Short mmCIF file of C-alpha atoms in Angstrom, two decimals:
data_model
loop_
_atom_site.label_atom_id
_atom_site.label_comp_id
_atom_site.label_asym_id
_atom_site.label_seq_id
_atom_site.Cartn_x
_atom_site.Cartn_y
_atom_site.Cartn_z
CA MET A 1442 -75.55 1.23 150.50
CA ASN A 1443 -72.55 0.27 149.51
CA LYS A 1444 -69.90 0.47 152.14
CA TYR A 1445 -67.04 -0.86 149.82
CA GLN A 1446 -67.54 2.27 147.52
CA GLY A 1447 -67.27 5.16 150.43
CA ARG A 1448 -67.49 5.84 153.91
CA GLN A 1449 -70.95 5.51 154.99
CA THR A 1450 -71.12 7.29 158.38
CA VAL A 1451 -74.21 9.10 160.18
CA ALA A 1452 -73.74 12.52 157.97
CA ASN A 1453 -73.54 11.38 154.73
CA ALA A 1454 -75.35 8.22 154.11
CA SER A 1455 -78.80 8.76 152.99
CA PHE A 1456 -81.85 7.33 155.26
CA PHE A 1457 -83.64 4.70 153.31
CA SER A 1458 -79.87 3.64 151.61
CA THR A 1459 -79.12 2.31 154.69
CA PHE A 1460 -81.73 -0.55 154.70
CA ILE A 1461 -80.44 -2.24 151.72
CA SER A 1462 -76.78 -3.04 151.72
CA THR A 1463 -74.52 -4.32 148.85
CA THR A 1464 -71.95 -7.39 149.09
CA LYS A 1465 -68.93 -7.53 147.52
CA ASP A 1466 -70.40 -9.41 144.30
CA GLY A 1467 -73.02 -6.41 143.91
CA LYS A 1468 -75.57 -8.58 145.49
CA LYS A 1469 -78.21 -6.48 147.36
CA ARG A 1470 -79.74 -7.74 150.70
CA PRO A 1471 -81.58 -6.38 153.61
CA SER A 1472 -79.40 -4.26 156.17
CA ILE A 1473 -79.29 -5.27 160.05
CA ARG A 1474 -80.90 -2.23 160.46
CA PHE A 1475 -83.41 -3.40 158.08
CA TYR A 1476 -84.35 -6.49 160.32
CA ARG A 1477 -84.00 -4.17 163.74
CA TYR A 1478 -86.69 -1.42 161.95
CA PHE A 1479 -89.10 -4.11 161.24
CA THR A 1480 -88.88 -5.79 164.59
CA MET A 1481 -89.75 -2.22 166.10
CA ILE A 1482 -92.21 -1.49 163.72
CA LEU A 1483 -93.42 -5.34 164.08
CA ILE A 1484 -93.99 -5.87 168.32
CA HIS A 1485 -96.00 -2.22 167.87
CA LEU A 1486 -98.20 -3.18 165.07
CA LEU A 1487 -99.30 -6.02 167.53
CA PHE A 1488 -99.31 -3.78 170.40
CA VAL A 1489 -102.32 -1.21 168.10
CA LEU A 1490 -103.92 -4.38 166.62
CA SER A 1491 -104.44 -6.08 170.08
CA PHE A 1492 -105.75 -2.83 171.51
CA VAL A 1493 -107.80 -1.44 167.91
CA ALA A 1494 -108.98 -5.34 166.43
CA ASP A 1495 -108.69 -6.95 170.02
CA ILE A 1496 -106.20 -9.90 168.79
CA GLN A 1497 -104.82 -10.34 172.05
CA VAL A 1498 -101.74 -11.36 170.92
CA ILE A 1499 -99.47 -9.13 172.80
CA GLU A 1500 -101.47 -6.31 175.04
CA GLY A 1501 -100.44 -3.16 176.84
CA ASP A 1502 -97.15 -1.62 176.08
CA ILE A 1503 -93.69 -1.89 175.94
CA THR A 1504 -92.70 -1.44 179.79
CA GLY A 1505 -95.39 -3.80 180.42
CA SER A 1506 -97.40 -6.38 178.78
CA ARG A 1507 -98.40 -9.43 178.22
CA MET A 1508 -98.25 -12.14 175.34
CA LEU A 1509 -100.68 -14.64 174.79
CA GLY A 1510 -101.20 -14.24 178.28
CA PHE A 1511 -98.22 -14.53 179.82
CA HIS A 1512 -96.42 -11.68 181.57
CA LEU A 1513 -93.96 -9.47 180.65
CA ALA A 1514 -92.24 -6.89 182.21
CA ASP A 1515 -89.55 -4.01 182.03
CA PRO A 1516 -87.00 -4.89 184.96
CA PHE A 1517 -86.43 -0.80 185.58
CA ILE A 1518 -89.98 -0.56 186.64
CA THR A 1519 -90.24 -3.39 188.77
CA THR A 1520 -87.61 -2.56 190.70
CA GLU A 1521 -89.00 1.13 191.24
CA VAL A 1522 -92.43 -1.19 191.89
CA ILE A 1523 -90.53 -2.75 194.71
CA LEU A 1524 -88.83 0.00 196.20
CA SER A 1525 -91.83 2.20 196.14
CA ARG A 1526 -94.59 0.20 197.35
CA GLY A 1527 -91.92 -3.00 199.64
CA GLN A 1528 -94.19 -5.67 196.92
CA LEU A 1529 -92.95 -8.21 195.16
CA PRO A 1530 -96.36 -9.19 192.71
CA ILE A 1531 -95.67 -12.43 191.47
CA ASN A 1532 -96.76 -12.04 187.86
CA LEU A 1533 -94.55 -8.63 187.67
CA LEU A 1534 -91.21 -10.87 188.90
CA ILE A 1535 -92.70 -13.32 187.01
CA GLY A 1536 -92.41 -11.28 183.65
CA THR A 1537 -89.53 -9.46 184.54
CA PHE A 1538 -87.42 -12.70 185.50
CA THR A 1539 -88.33 -13.85 181.46
CA ILE A 1540 -87.39 -10.52 180.09
CA LEU A 1541 -84.14 -10.77 182.05
CA ALA A 1542 -83.25 -14.03 181.31
CA PHE A 1543 -83.38 -13.61 177.88
CA TYR A 1544 -81.97 -10.62 177.50
CA MET A 1545 -79.05 -11.35 179.59
CA LEU A 1546 -78.26 -15.23 178.53
CA PHE A 1547 -78.62 -13.96 174.67
CA ALA A 1548 -79.03 -10.33 173.77
CA GLY A 1549 -77.51 -8.18 176.12
CA ARG A 1550 -78.69 -4.56 175.79
CA ALA A 1551 -80.39 -5.68 172.17
CA PHE A 1552 -83.59 -3.88 173.63
CA CYS A 1553 -82.27 -0.69 173.21
CA SER A 1554 -81.26 -1.01 169.46
CA TRP A 1555 -83.95 -3.60 168.40
CA VAL A 1556 -87.67 -3.14 170.18
CA CYS A 1557 -87.04 0.47 172.26
CA PRO A 1558 -89.68 2.29 169.72
CA TYR A 1559 -87.47 6.00 171.24
CA ASN A 1560 -84.71 4.56 168.79
CA PHE A 1561 -86.53 5.39 166.16
CA PHE A 1562 -86.58 8.94 166.30
CA GLY A 1563 -83.42 9.07 168.06
CA GLU A 1564 -81.55 7.65 165.66
CA PHE A 1565 -83.48 10.20 162.81
CA ALA A 1566 -82.56 13.05 165.40
CA GLU A 1567 -78.81 11.22 165.94
CA ARG A 1568 -78.50 12.10 161.87
CA LEU A 1569 -79.85 15.41 161.65
CA ASN A 1570 -77.09 17.20 165.17
CA ALA A 1571 -74.39 15.08 163.02
CA LYS A 1572 -75.41 17.00 160.30
CA LEU A 1573 -75.38 20.61 162.10
CA VAL A 1574 -72.24 19.22 163.46
CA SER A 1575 -71.01 18.68 160.49
CA LYS A 1576 -72.23 22.10 159.13
CA LYS A 1577 -70.24 23.84 162.62
CA ILE A 1578 -74.28 25.27 163.16
CA ILE A 1579 -73.91 23.88 166.70
CA LYS A 1580 -70.68 22.30 168.62
CA LYS A 1581 -70.04 18.49 169.53
CA ARG A 1582 -70.97 17.71 173.57
CA GLU A 1583 -69.62 14.48 175.07
CA PHE A 1584 -70.05 14.33 178.55
CA ASP A 1585 -68.59 11.24 180.70
CA THR A 1586 -71.30 8.52 180.32
CA LYS A 1587 -70.96 7.12 184.08
CA ILE A 1588 -73.50 10.30 184.06
CA ARG A 1589 -76.06 7.94 184.25
CA TYR A 1590 -75.41 5.55 187.45
CA ILE A 1591 -76.52 9.01 188.81
CA PHE A 1592 -79.86 8.68 187.02
CA LEU A 1593 -80.28 4.94 187.71
CA ILE A 1594 -79.78 5.46 191.59
CA PHE A 1595 -81.45 8.85 191.49
CA PHE A 1596 -84.94 7.54 190.29
CA TRP A 1597 -84.31 4.60 192.52
CA ILE A 1598 -83.97 6.93 195.92
CA LEU A 1599 -86.92 9.05 194.15
CA SER A 1600 -89.51 5.87 194.17
CA LEU A 1601 -88.00 4.65 197.53
CA VAL A 1602 -88.73 8.29 199.21
CA SER A 1603 -91.97 9.22 197.68
CA GLY A 1604 -93.81 6.14 196.78
CA TYR A 1605 -94.59 6.67 193.62
CA LEU A 1606 -93.10 5.77 189.66
CA ILE A 1607 -91.64 8.93 189.58
CA PHE A 1608 -89.01 8.02 186.28
CA GLU A 1609 -92.32 7.07 184.48
CA ILE A 1610 -93.75 10.53 184.29
CA PHE A 1611 -90.10 11.10 182.23
CA ASN A 1612 -89.68 7.32 180.63
CA VAL A 1613 -89.51 8.45 176.69
CA VAL A 1614 -89.51 4.69 176.05
CA GLY A 1615 -93.45 4.36 177.49
CA ILE A 1616 -94.78 7.87 176.27
CA VAL A 1617 -93.86 6.76 172.76
CA SER A 1618 -94.94 3.53 172.78
CA ARG A 1619 -98.54 4.72 174.23
CA PHE A 1620 -98.40 7.51 171.93
CA ILE A 1621 -98.08 5.12 168.62
CA ILE A 1622 -100.27 2.41 170.81
CA TYR A 1623 -103.28 4.39 172.07
CA GLY A 1624 -102.72 7.93 170.83
CA TYR A 1625 -102.31 11.45 171.72
CA SER A 1626 -101.53 12.77 175.02
CA ALA A 1627 -99.70 15.63 176.70
CA ALA A 1628 -96.93 13.76 177.32
CA ILE A 1629 -95.06 13.16 173.83
CA TRP A 1630 -94.36 16.82 174.36
CA TRP A 1631 -91.43 15.46 176.32
CA ALA A 1632 -90.30 12.71 173.89
CA VAL A 1633 -90.53 16.03 171.86
CA LEU A 1634 -88.16 18.49 174.07
CA VAL A 1635 -85.95 15.04 174.33
CA PHE A 1636 -85.73 14.56 170.40
CA LEU A 1637 -85.16 18.44 170.34
CA ALA A 1638 -81.83 18.17 172.84
CA GLU A 1639 -80.54 15.48 170.70
CA VAL A 1640 -80.96 17.47 167.93
CA PHE A 1641 -79.51 20.92 169.16
CA PHE A 1642 -77.85 19.61 172.10
CA SER A 1643 -75.73 16.43 172.59
CA ARG A 1644 -76.18 13.25 170.29
CA ARG A 1645 -77.59 10.33 171.91
CA PHE A 1646 -78.13 12.72 175.00
CA TRP A 1647 -80.77 10.18 176.24
CA CYS A 1648 -79.81 7.01 175.75
CA ARG A 1649 -76.32 7.92 176.00
CA TYR A 1650 -76.15 9.24 179.25
CA VAL A 1651 -79.72 9.45 181.39
CA CYS A 1652 -81.90 6.33 180.24
CA PRO A 1653 -81.93 4.10 183.11
CA ILE A 1654 -83.29 1.40 181.05
CA GLY A 1655 -80.62 0.79 179.31
CA THR A 1656 -78.36 1.38 181.91
CA LEU A 1657 -79.84 -1.60 183.88
CA TYR A 1658 -79.53 -3.94 180.93
CA SER A 1659 -76.12 -3.53 180.44
CA LEU A 1660 -74.80 -3.82 184.04
CA LEU A 1661 -76.23 -7.54 183.43
CA SER A 1662 -75.68 -8.06 180.29
CA LYS A 1663 -71.84 -8.89 179.90
CA PHE A 1664 -71.87 -12.28 179.94
CA ARG A 1665 -74.40 -12.82 176.82
CA ALA A 1666 -74.19 -15.70 174.65
CA ILE A 1667 -74.12 -13.19 171.51
CA LYS A 1668 -71.92 -10.42 171.25
CA VAL A 1669 -70.21 -8.23 168.38
CA SER A 1670 -66.40 -9.82 167.03
CA TRP A 1671 -63.80 -7.52 166.21
CA ASN A 1672 -61.10 -8.57 163.65
CA LYS A 1673 -58.13 -6.92 164.30
CA GLU A 1674 -56.33 -8.10 160.96
CA LYS A 1675 -58.92 -7.20 158.44
CA CYS A 1676 -59.78 -3.69 160.15
CA ASP A 1677 -57.62 -0.42 158.56
CA HIS A 1678 -58.61 1.89 161.78
CA CYS A 1679 -60.90 3.78 159.43
CA ALA A 1680 -62.90 4.61 162.65
CA VAL A 1681 -66.58 4.35 160.68
CA CYS A 1682 -67.97 1.79 162.79
CA MET A 1683 -66.81 4.61 166.21
CA ASP A 1684 -68.73 7.24 164.16
CA VAL A 1685 -71.86 5.52 163.57
CA CYS A 1686 -72.36 3.55 166.93
CA ILE A 1687 -74.55 4.17 169.90
CA VAL A 1688 -72.10 4.08 172.61
CA PRO A 1689 -68.93 4.55 170.40
CA LYS A 1690 -66.81 3.53 173.63
CA VAL A 1691 -67.51 0.45 174.11
CA LEU A 1692 -65.23 0.06 170.19
CA GLU A 1693 -62.34 2.68 171.34
CA ILE A 1694 -62.08 0.47 174.87
CA THR A 1695 -61.92 -3.35 172.72
CA LYS A 1696 -59.72 -1.99 170.07
CA SER A 1697 -57.25 -0.17 172.75
CA LYS A 1698 -56.79 -3.12 175.37
CA ASN A 1699 -56.11 -5.50 172.36
CA LYS A 1700 -54.58 -3.34 169.43
CA ASP A 1701 -51.03 -5.17 171.06
CA ILE A 1702 -52.32 -8.68 172.45
CA PRO A 1703 -51.65 -11.63 169.89
CA GLY A 1704 -54.75 -12.99 168.41
CA GLU A 1705 -57.06 -12.05 165.20
CA LYS A 1706 -60.93 -11.75 166.84
CA PHE A 1707 -61.92 -10.31 169.53
CA SER A 1708 -65.38 -9.66 171.24
CA ILE A 1709 -66.91 -6.18 172.27
CA ILE A 1710 -67.67 -7.61 175.98
CA SER A 1711 -68.90 -4.15 177.26
CA GLY A 1712 -72.37 -4.67 178.63
CA ASP A 1713 -73.20 -1.03 176.63
CA CYS A 1714 -72.98 -2.25 173.11
CA THR A 1715 -76.57 -2.29 171.77
CA MET A 1716 -75.65 -4.92 169.19
CA CYS A 1717 -76.91 -2.23 166.75
CA GLY A 1718 -75.45 -3.86 164.38
CA ARG A 1719 -74.46 -0.46 162.75
CA CYS A 1720 -71.36 -1.10 162.77
CA ILE A 1721 -71.42 -4.15 160.96
CA ASP A 1722 -73.00 -2.37 158.09
CA VAL A 1723 -70.84 0.22 157.45
CA CYS A 1724 -66.96 -2.28 157.99
CA HIS A 1725 -65.71 -2.49 154.22
CA GLN A 1726 -63.52 -4.53 155.61
CA ASP A 1727 -65.82 -6.88 157.10
CA ALA A 1728 -63.70 -6.67 160.26
CA LEU A 1729 -67.17 -6.53 162.06
CA ASN A 1730 -69.94 -9.31 162.92
CA TYR A 1731 -72.10 -11.43 165.21
CA GLU A 1732 -70.72 -14.67 167.33
CA ASN A 1733 -72.57 -16.41 169.17
CA ARG A 1734 -70.32 -17.69 172.46
CA LEU A 1735 -73.70 -19.98 173.46
CA LYS A 1736 -71.18 -23.23 173.55
CA LYS A 1737 -68.55 -21.49 174.87
CA LEU A 1738 -70.55 -20.43 177.92
CA LEU A 1739 -71.90 -23.57 178.42
#
């Protein structure tokens, strides 16, 4: 992919070309997307090897696991357990606080783009949706992202009232993770249905409007150390970054709020940013980049 020779949008960039970036001086190097996919595959490869070969590096699945004997747990499932059981299991809390500390301090909502196994299928569905919209086969549909807060509270209430982890029945993240690690189960057809909804109904419908896991991370990660920064002086407002963004409103808000404010660089402070780096990969003006704000926070 050479972002300096053409607009690299979701619809027109070929899938495999997005794993290699061409620099201004013509050199080839792995794109941020390459490193994201490498991370997703490596994590689940370790899960599979622990299950199949009993190497015991990281056992379980993406919603709850044990790495070298140390417990890790998805924060949302922990809230479900507390609400449904009225208990505070120590191992669960330790695993949750470990995960929360990492994402809150450093990576924000990066789980959604760097770890979540459904993201691979979500990005593929996104490409198909963009092509169908460009050919006017289907309509472009967008909704108010505040809907996700309704789903977040709704699943919490269900856990509290029923005493069960209701969301885990529909949790595409866990379903896909267990499918990869342990093999077929009937639950995978729900993930297929979600995939088809994202292809034919609304782009990234699950990630943008439904998934409470991503919503919870976004609420807790506003003050993360690593953020995407926008250089206003370099930007030519071509909008390619917003075309490829999973949650384009984070770029829209950053640009609209700072367009008349003096200064060159502004951080994308919204917790919704998944740190996927797709905007950085396609920006032909190099106006977007990662920024480490750890020293400023300290």
